[in-house]
Coordinates of C-alpha atoms and ligand atoms in Angstrom, one line a residue:
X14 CA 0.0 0.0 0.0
X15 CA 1.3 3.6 -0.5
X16 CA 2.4 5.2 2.1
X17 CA 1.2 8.7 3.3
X18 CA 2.0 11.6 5.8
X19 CA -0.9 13.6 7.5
X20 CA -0.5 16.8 8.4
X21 CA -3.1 18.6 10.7
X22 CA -3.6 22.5 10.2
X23 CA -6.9 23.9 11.9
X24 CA -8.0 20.3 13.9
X25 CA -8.2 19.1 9.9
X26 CA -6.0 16.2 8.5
X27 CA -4.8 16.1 5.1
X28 CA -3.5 13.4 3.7
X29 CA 0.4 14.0 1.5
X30 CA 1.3 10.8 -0.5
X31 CA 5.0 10.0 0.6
X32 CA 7.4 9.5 -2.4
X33 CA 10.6 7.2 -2.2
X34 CA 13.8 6.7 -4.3
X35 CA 15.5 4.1 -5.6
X36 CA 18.0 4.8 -2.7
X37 CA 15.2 5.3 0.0
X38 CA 15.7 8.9 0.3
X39 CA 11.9 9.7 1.5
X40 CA 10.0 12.9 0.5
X41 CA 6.8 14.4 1.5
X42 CA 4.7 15.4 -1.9
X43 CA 3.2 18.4 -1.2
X44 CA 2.7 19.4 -5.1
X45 CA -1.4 19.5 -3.7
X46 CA -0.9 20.8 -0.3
X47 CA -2.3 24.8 -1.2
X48 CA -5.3 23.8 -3.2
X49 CA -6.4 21.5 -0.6
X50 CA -5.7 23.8 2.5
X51 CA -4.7 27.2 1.1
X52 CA -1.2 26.5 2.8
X53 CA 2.2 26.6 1.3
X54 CA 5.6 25.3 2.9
X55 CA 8.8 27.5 3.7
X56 CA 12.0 26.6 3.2
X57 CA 14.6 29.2 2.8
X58 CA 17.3 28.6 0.1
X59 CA 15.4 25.3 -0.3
X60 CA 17.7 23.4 2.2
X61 CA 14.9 20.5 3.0
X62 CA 13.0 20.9 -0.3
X63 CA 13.1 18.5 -3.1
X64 CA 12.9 20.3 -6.2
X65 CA 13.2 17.5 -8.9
X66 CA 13.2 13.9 -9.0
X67 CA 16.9 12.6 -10.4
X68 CA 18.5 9.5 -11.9
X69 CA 21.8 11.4 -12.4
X70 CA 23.7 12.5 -9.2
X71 CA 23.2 10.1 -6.2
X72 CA 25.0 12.0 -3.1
X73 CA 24.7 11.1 0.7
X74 CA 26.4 13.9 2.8
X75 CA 26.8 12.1 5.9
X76 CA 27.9 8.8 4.9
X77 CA 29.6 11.0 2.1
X78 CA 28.9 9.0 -0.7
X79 CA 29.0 10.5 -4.4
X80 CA 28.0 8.9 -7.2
X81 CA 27.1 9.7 -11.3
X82 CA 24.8 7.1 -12.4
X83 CA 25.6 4.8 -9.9
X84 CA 28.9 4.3 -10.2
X85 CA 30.8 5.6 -7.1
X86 CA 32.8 8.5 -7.8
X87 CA 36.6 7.1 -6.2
X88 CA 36.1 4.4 -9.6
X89 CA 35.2 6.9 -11.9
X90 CA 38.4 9.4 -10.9
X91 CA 41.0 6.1 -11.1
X92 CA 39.6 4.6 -14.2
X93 CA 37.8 6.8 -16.6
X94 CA 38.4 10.1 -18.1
X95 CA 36.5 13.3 -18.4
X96 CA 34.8 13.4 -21.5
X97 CA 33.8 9.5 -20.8
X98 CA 32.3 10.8 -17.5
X99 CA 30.6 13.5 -19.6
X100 CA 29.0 11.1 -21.9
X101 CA 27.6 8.8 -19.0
X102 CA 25.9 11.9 -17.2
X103 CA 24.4 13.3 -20.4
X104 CA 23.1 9.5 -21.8
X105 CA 23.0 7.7 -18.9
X106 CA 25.7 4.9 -19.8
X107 CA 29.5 4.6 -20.1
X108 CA 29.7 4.8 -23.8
X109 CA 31.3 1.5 -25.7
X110 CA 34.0 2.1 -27.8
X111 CA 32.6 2.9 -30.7
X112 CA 30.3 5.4 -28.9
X113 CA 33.3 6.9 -27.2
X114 CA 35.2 7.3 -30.2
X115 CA 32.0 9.2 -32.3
X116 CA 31.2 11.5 -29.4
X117 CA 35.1 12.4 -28.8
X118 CA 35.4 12.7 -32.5
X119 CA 32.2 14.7 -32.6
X120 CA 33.5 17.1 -30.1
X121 CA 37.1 17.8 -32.3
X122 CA 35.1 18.5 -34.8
X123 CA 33.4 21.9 -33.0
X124 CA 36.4 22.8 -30.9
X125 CA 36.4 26.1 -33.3
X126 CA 34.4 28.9 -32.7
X127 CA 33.0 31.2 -34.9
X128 CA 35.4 33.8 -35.9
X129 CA 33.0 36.6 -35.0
X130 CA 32.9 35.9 -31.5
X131 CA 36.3 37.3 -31.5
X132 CA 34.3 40.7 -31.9
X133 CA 32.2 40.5 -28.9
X134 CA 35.4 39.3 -26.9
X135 CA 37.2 42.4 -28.3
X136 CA 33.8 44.3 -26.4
X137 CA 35.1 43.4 -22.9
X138 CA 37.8 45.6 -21.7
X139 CA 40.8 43.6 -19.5
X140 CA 39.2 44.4 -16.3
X141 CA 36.4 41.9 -17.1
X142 CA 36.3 39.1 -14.8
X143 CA 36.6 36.1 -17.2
X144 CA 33.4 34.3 -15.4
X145 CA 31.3 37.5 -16.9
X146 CA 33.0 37.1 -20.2
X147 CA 32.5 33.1 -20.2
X148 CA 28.9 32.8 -19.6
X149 CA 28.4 36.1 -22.4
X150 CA 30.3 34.1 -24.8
X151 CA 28.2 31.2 -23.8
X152 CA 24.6 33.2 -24.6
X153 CA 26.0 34.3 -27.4
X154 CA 25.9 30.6 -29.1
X155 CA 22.1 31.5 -29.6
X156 CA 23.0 34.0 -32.2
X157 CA 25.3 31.9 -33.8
X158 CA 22.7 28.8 -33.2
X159 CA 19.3 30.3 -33.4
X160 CA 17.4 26.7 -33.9
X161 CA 18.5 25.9 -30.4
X162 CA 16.2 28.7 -29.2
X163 CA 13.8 25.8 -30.0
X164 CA 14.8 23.0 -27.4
X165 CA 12.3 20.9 -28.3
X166 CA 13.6 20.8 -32.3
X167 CA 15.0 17.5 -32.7
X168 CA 17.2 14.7 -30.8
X169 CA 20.0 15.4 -33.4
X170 CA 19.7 19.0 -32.6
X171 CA 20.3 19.1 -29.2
X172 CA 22.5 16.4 -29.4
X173 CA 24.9 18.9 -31.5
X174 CA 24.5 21.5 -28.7
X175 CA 25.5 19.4 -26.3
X176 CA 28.7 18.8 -28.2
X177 CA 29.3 22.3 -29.4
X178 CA 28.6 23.3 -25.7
X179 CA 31.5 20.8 -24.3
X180 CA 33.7 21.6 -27.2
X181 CA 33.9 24.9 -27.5
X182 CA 33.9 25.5 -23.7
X183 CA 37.4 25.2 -23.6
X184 CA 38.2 27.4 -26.0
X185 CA 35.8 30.2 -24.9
X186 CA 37.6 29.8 -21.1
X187 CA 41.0 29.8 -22.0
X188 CA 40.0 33.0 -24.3
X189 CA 38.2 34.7 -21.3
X190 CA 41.4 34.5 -19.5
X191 CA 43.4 36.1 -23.2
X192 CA 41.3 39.2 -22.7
X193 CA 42.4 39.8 -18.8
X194 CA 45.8 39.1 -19.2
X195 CA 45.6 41.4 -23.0
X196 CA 47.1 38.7 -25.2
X197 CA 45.9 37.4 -28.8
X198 CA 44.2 34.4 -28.5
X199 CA 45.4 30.7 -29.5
X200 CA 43.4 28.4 -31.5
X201 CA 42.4 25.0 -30.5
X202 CA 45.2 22.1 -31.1
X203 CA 42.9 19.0 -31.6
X204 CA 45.8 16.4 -31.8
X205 CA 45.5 17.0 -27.9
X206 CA 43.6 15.8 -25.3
X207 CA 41.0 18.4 -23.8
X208 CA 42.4 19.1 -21.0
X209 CA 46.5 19.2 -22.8
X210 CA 44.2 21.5 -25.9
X211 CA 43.2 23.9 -23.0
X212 CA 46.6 24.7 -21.3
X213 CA 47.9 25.2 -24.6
X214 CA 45.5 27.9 -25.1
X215 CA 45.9 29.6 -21.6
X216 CA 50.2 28.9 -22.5
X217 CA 51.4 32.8 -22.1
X218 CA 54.3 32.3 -24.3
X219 CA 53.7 31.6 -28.2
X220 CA 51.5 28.2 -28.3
X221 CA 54.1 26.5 -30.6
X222 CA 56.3 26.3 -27.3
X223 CA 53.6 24.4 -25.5
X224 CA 54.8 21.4 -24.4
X225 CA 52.2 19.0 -22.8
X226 CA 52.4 17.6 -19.7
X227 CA 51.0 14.4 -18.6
X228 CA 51.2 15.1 -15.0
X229 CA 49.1 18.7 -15.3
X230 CA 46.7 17.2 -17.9
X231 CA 45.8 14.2 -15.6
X232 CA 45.3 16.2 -12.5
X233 CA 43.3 18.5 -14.4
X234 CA 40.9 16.0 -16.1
X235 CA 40.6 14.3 -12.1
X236 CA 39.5 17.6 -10.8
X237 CA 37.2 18.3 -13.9
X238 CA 35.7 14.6 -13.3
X239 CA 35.4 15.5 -9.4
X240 CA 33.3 18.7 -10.5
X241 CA 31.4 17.0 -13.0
X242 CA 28.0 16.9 -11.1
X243 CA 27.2 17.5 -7.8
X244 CA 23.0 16.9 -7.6
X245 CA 20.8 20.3 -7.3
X246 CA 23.5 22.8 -6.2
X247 CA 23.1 26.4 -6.3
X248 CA 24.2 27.0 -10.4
X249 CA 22.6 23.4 -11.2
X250 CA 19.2 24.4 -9.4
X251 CA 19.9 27.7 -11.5
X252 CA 19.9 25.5 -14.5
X253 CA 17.2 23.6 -14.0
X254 CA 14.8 26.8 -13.3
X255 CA 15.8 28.2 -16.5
X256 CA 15.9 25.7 -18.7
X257 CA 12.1 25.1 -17.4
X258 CA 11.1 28.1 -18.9
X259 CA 12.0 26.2 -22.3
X260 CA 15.3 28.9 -22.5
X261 CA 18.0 27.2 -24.6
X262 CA 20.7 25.0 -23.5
X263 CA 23.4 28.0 -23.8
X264 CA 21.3 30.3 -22.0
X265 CA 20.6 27.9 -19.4
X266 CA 24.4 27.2 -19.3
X267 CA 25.0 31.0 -19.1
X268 CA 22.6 30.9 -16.1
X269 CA 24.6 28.3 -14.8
X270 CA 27.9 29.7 -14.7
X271 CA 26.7 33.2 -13.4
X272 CA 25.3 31.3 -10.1
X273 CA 28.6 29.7 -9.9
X274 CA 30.6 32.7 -9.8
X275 CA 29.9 33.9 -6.3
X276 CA 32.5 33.4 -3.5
X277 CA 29.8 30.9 -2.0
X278 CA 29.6 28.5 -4.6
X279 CA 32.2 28.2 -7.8
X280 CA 34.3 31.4 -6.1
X281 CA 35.5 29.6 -2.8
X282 CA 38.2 27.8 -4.2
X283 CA 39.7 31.1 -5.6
X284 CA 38.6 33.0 -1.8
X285 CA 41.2 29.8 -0.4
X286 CA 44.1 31.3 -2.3
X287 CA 43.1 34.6 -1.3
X288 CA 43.3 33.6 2.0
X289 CA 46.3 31.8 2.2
X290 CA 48.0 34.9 0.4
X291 CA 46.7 37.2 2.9
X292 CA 48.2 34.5 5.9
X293 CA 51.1 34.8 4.2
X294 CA 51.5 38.5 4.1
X295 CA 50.8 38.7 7.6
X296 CA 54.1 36.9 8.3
X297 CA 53.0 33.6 7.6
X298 CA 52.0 32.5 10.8
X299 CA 49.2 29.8 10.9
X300 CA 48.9 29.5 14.3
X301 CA 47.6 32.6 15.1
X302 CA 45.1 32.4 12.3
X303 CA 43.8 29.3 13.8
X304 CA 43.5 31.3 17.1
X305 CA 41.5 33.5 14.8
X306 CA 39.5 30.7 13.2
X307 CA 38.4 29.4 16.5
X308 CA 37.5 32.9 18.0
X309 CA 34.2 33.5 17.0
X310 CA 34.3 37.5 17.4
X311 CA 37.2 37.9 14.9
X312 CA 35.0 37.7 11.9
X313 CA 37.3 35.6 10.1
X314 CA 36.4 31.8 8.4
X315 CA 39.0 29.1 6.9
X316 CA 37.6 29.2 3.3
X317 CA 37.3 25.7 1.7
X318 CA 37.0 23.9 5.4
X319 CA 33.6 21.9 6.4
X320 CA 30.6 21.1 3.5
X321 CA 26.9 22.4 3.5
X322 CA 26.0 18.9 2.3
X323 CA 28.6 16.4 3.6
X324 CA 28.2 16.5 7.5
X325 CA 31.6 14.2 7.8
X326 CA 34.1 14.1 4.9
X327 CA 34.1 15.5 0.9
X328 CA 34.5 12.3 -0.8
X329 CA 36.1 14.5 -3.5
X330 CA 38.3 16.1 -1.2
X331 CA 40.0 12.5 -0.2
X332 CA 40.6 11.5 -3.8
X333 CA 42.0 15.0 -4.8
X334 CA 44.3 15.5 -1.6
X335 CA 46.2 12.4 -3.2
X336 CA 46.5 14.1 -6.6
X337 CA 47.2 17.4 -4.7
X338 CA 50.1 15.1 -2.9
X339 CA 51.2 13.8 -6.3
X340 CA 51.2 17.2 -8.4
X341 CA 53.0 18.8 -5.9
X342 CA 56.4 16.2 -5.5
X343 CA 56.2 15.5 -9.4
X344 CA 56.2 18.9 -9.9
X345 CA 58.9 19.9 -7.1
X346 CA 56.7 23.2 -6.5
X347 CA 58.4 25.4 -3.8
X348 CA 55.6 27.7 -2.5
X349 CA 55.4 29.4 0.4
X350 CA 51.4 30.0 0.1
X351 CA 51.4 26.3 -0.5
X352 CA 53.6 25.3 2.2
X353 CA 50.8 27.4 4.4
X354 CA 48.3 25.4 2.9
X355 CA 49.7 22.0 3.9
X356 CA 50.1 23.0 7.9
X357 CA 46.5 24.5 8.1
X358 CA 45.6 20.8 6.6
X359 CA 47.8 19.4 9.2
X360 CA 45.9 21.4 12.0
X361 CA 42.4 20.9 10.7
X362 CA 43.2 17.2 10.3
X363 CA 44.3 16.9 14.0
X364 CA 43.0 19.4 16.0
X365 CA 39.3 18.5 18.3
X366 CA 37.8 21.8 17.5
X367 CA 38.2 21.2 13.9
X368 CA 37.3 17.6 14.4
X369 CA 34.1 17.8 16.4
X370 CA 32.6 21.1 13.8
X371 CA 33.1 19.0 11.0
X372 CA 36.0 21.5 9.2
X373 CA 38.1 19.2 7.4
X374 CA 39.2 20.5 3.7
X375 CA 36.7 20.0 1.6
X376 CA 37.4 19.9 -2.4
X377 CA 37.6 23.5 -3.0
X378 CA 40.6 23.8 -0.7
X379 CA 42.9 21.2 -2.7
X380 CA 41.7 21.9 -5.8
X381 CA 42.5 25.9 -5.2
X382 CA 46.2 23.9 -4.2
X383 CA 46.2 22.0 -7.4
X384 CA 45.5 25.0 -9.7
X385 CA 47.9 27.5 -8.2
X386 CA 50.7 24.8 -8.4
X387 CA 49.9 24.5 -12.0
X388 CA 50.5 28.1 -12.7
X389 CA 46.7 28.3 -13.7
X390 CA 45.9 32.3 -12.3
X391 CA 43.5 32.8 -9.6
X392 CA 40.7 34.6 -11.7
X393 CA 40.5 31.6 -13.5
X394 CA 39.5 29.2 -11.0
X395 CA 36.1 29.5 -10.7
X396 CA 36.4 29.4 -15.1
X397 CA 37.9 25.6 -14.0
X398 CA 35.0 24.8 -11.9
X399 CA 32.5 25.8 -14.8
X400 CA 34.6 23.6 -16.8
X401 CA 34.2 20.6 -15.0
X402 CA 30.8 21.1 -14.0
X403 CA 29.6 21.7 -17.5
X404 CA 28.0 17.8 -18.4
X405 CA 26.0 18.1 -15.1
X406 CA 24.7 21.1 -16.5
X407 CA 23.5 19.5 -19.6
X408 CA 22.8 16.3 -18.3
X409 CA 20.3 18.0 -16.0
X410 CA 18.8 20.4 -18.9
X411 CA 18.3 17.2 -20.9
X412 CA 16.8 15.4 -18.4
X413 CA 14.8 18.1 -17.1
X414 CA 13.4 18.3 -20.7
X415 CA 13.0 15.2 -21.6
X416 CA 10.8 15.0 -18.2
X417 CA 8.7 17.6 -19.2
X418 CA 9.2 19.2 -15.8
X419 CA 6.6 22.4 -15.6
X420 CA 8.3 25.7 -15.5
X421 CA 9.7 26.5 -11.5
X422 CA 7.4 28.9 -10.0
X423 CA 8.3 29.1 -6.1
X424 CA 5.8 30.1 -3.7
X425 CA 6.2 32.9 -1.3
X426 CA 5.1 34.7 2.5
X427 CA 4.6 37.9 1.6
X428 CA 5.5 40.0 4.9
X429 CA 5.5 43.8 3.4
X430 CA 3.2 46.7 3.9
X431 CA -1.0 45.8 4.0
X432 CA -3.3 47.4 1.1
X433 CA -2.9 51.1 2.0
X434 CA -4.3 54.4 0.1
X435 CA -1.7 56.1 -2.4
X436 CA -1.1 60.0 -0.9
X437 CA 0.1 62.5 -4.5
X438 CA 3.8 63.3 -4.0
X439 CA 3.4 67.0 -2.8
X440 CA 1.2 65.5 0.4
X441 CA 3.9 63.4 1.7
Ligands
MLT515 C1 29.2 21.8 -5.6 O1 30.0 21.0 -6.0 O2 28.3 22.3 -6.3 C2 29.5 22.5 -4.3 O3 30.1 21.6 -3.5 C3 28.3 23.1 -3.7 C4 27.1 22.3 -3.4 O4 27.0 21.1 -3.7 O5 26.2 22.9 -2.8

């Protein structure tokens, strides 16, 4: 039999049917609640509130388990590869070989982008921050693409969006970082991988000098894997909401990456560097910035410690901390921001006030480590994180669409001023 909640408002009972998922995650539906009682639910920044039902992203923060499609995330970062992880989140299945091959070939095919986008990049002066200039060059793919202003065109269609949109994002970050830093852009290599093809176009010294590096290129595609999806997070929710409104994947994706730029969400792993620069400057001395950490009247937080979601460890955060180890000693980096990152670790790792609050470093911190040890610049960080996260966009716009999900139209208390006469201006 199905099971039900009740929930009595005013003496009466009404009846909520109780949904469960294939992981026995259990939700209240409440989709009737207000046209039965009148009465709507509150939830600020949605914290308990199911917006969507899923088969993508299966996360459990306290046992903190991540997984895309069911396979657990530690496989997926040992075995498989970034754009193989792409295709499972956006179809559903680790592609075969000859699926693998035709999607990857797909994507060489549209690493090039249309010559006039040059012109609106030549728009945005070098102060831009390259996340604005990103998600513009992103909406701009409807003027070059008008038929995906119609999501619902053809399978073929969107299946070319999807592939322009994980080809050419690449390109379009590594040139959002040309205009800050003032230098002519490079063009995509495609006798590289996708992560080797992007460092060549960030390389500040002419691309024909690029050399690839294994090392950087493998770290890289780890972190983008680690990013890849992460359920209904702030920019993913963002997504979702406009993609509902039938908007087109690249707005949707331009949607995406604005949510992603504050400090909050995609921006803390560039707010850890900040910190650890400022730590630095100060003399460099952790201990007293711990002191700080712990006193709760000195206003100041560790960035990229602790999890909204994962109440014990980041899953990601355990596999990248190896590659973090690994970059660093293949690399031989000698950095005294990094060396400041590795004893707050130490401290956090160790220390009960830490312990019992849950702060341990979460993914943002090592992967802000990782980046900086790679010579990849600050500003660019939260560009990374849109990177990687880029197939759980589109895997969630696709299967939000394919769903027919109704467009998102929250609810609200409404606690302003009562109906009150107007009074002309020269009366007030
Ligand atoms: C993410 O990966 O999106 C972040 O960890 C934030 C979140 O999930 O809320």
């Amino acid at each position: 039999m199905a099971k039900t909640a009740e929930l009595i408002i005013d003496g009466k009972t009404y009846k909520l049917p109780i949904i469960e998922g294939t992981e026995h995650e259990v939700a209240i539906d409440i989709g009737n609640l207000r046209d039965e009682s009148g009465v709507v639910t509150l939830d600020l920044g949605y914290k308990n509130t199911g917006a969507t039902k899923s088969a993508i992203t299966f996360l459990d923060g306290d046992k903190g388990i991540l997984r895309y499609r069911g396979y657990a995330i530690e496989e997926l970062a040992a075995n498989s590869n970034f754009l193989e992880v792409a295709y499972l989140l956006v179809f559903g299945e680790l592609p075969t070989d000859e699926q693998y091959k035709k999607f990857t070939d797909d994507i060489k095919l549209h690493t090039m982008v249309h010559e006039d986008t040059r012109k609106i990049l030549d728009g945005f002066p070098s102060s831009a921050h390259p996340m604005g200039v990103l998600a513009s060059m992103f909406c701009a793919q409807t003027a070059f693409y008008p038929e995906s202003l119609d999501p619902n065109r053809s399978s073929e269609a969107t299946y070319l969006s999807i592939v322009r949109s994980l080809a050419k994002m690449p390109t379009f970050a590594a040139w959002a970082y040309k205009n800050a830093v003032g230098h002519p852009v490079n063009y995509p290599d495609n006798s590289l991988d996708y992560c080797s093809r992007f460092m060549k176009m960030l390389y500040a010294l002419p691309a024909e000098q690029y050399q690839p590096d294994p090392v950087v290129a493998d770290a890289l595609d780890k972190l983008l894997i680690l990013h890849a999806d992460h359920e209904q997070n702030c920019s993913t929710s963002t997504v979702r909401i406009v993609g509902s409104s039938k908007a087109s994947i690249y707005s949707s994706i331009s949607a995406g990456i604005n949510a992603l730029w504050g400090p909050l969400h995609g921006g803390a792993n560039q707010e850890v560097i900040l910190m650890l620069e400022q730590i630095k400057k100060d003399g460099g001395d952790t201990d007293k910035w711990i002191a700080k950490a712990k006193d709760k009247n000195s206003g100041f937080r560790l960035m990229g410690f602790g999890h909204r979601v994962y109440k014990n460890f980041d899953p990601r955060a355990k596999i990248i901390k190896k590659a973090a180890d690994d970059v660093l000693k293949k690399l031989g980096v000698n950095d005294p921001v990094l060396d400041i990152a590795m004893k707050l670790e130490e401290v956090a790792l160790r220390d009960s006030y830490f312990i019992e609050r849950k702060l341990y470093p979460n993914v943002d911190f090592y992967s802000g480590i990782i980046y900086r040890a790679l010579g990849i610049p600050v500003d660019m960080f939260t560009v990374m994180f849109a990177m990687g996260r880029l197939p759980g966009w589109i895997a969630q716009w696709k299967e939000l669409r394919e769903n027919k999900e109704p467009i998102g139209r929250p609810r609200q208390i409404y606690t302003g001023q009562n109906l009150r006469p107007y009074v002309p201006i020269k009366k007030r």
